[in-house]
Amino acid sequence: MPLPAEFHEIAKRVNNWGRWGASDEIGTLNLVTDEAVRAAAAEVRTGRRVALALPLKEDGVQSGLIPGRINPFHTMVQINQEIFGPGTVATSDDAVTMGLQAATHWDALTHVSHSGRLYNGRPADTVTAHGGAEYSGIGTVPYVVARGVLLDVAAAKGLDRLPGDHAVTPQDLDEAAEFGRVTVRPGDVVLVRTGQVQVYLAGDKHGYGYPSPGLSVRTPEWFHARDVAAVANDTLTFEIFPPEIEDLWLPVHALDLVEMGMLQGQNWNLESLSTTCGELSRHSFLLSAMPEPFQGATGTPVAPVAVF
């Protein structure tokens, strides 16, 4: 079924193709300038750090819904092996097999396509079986260090967790910004808390993924208007699932990644961050969320840290 006219109208309003030149591969991360990073560094006042990643483990968030996206499978390849002879220093080594989008992760701009195109108008068939993503793979992203802002939508509504059928709207984001007494600035990385990760942390991985609150198809315009550099949240699907518009699957992915060229993250654990922001009465911080530089990959695990 072709994408509806409503989708294409939004796509035109948020499109960034050519904004940073025809050869650009990193999209809105161009907004994280040296000046923006210097301002972000000023957010560090106490040195308090909050980890935002879920543990990498075999019983992770993936339930088998997406073929091939397996949870991390860890094995030992050598244990206390004296490789230089008896009595020498012994080493232990590990190996992991996993889907790169299996746990806390960033989606690269090539993670989705629509209408045969990727970000900046490149053909979708530049992603190949042997080479992966020829352009805009996660390996093209050198770093993600920026001012982070928590928009705690659940807390702003006086809730521990949003209901599974809640589509986070621009109005919700405005209310969360007012609740946190924070202004989103160009080059910020916005973290949207729904509380949904609590379902997974309680042991219900199927309930975590479906049904799930998430971003509405109307939120990309909100992020575009504020020149947000990247967005992540605490859900499996990022956007509301099932979709708010019948049979329009993953429209927010397509608008963010393909049209805007905006990095997006999923399965971030924002629970401790929410508590810390409440204790400190601060919803902005320095965020380090460095992608693993897998060449040609369309996503990567990440271990983000917020520093106050």
Phi, psi and omega in degrees: 000128181294153179294140185288164181301324180301319178297313183294329178293317177295318181303319179296324184284335183252000187296131179245012182300128179084352183300322179248025177101158184292338183265002184296141180234357185243358172057231188290351173295345172300338181284345177274081182278172176302320180296319179295323180289322177298318178294323179295322180297333179290348177287343182277114182237326183247338185085002179294134184241143179230122178278141187241006184263145170283151177298142174275109184208162185296327177266059183270200189285339185285137184247001182098000180299319180256114183303134176086345179272086186264151174293157182303126177249110187259133176225153174267132180257342169202146184229116179047048183270125178274081189290344180254014176116165182302136177085357179271177178298133181258148182234152173235135181230156183233164171219150180226137169244129182197159168285137184292339176256022188285323186239219175295123189206166166255139166272129172287165182296342180266007182295327175227161173223166169209149180055031177078012185232152173248181177308143179067019173081009181287149181294141179297334182283007171281354168266116187237164183295323185267324183263346186072218182276118178289325179234152172056026169291167184296337178293347177277351181269108186285327181193155171227094174229118188200176170287126176259147178228127175267120170257098186271082185298319180298310181296324180298334178265005181074023183247152172282325181207140177289147176295158186296341181257017184269118173268118181289121186258168172304322177298320176300319181293320176299316181295322179292322177295319178294319178301317181274359181051051183225146177248127178284129184246158176304135180089359178285154168256120184261130176249122184253117181262126174252341186086358185298331182298341177301328181296316177293316181298335177276357175102005182253082183291329178289318177293333178296320185272337187204126350284160184220135169294163179176185186288139176282157177297347180271351182285331179304325178295325178296314180293321181296318182296334182258004180055046176290140184275327182196158181223140174220156176215185189253040179231164177286323191258351180073306178257167182300141184215123001300162186292154180287334176252120187306131177067010175256092187268135176057038179294326181292320174306311184295320181290316181291306189281313186278308186281311183275331187072040184250121177303140177225149184234151182225162178062034175274136179270104185256012184291308179294327178296317178301315180298315181296316179299321178294317181295322184268353185054042179220132179242019174230154189192171170276129180244127171248119183218067188286126176286145171287131190278059176289115182292129178080000183278151180259014176183172181201144169296152178215147178240081186287151177224130173262134182240127182255000000 
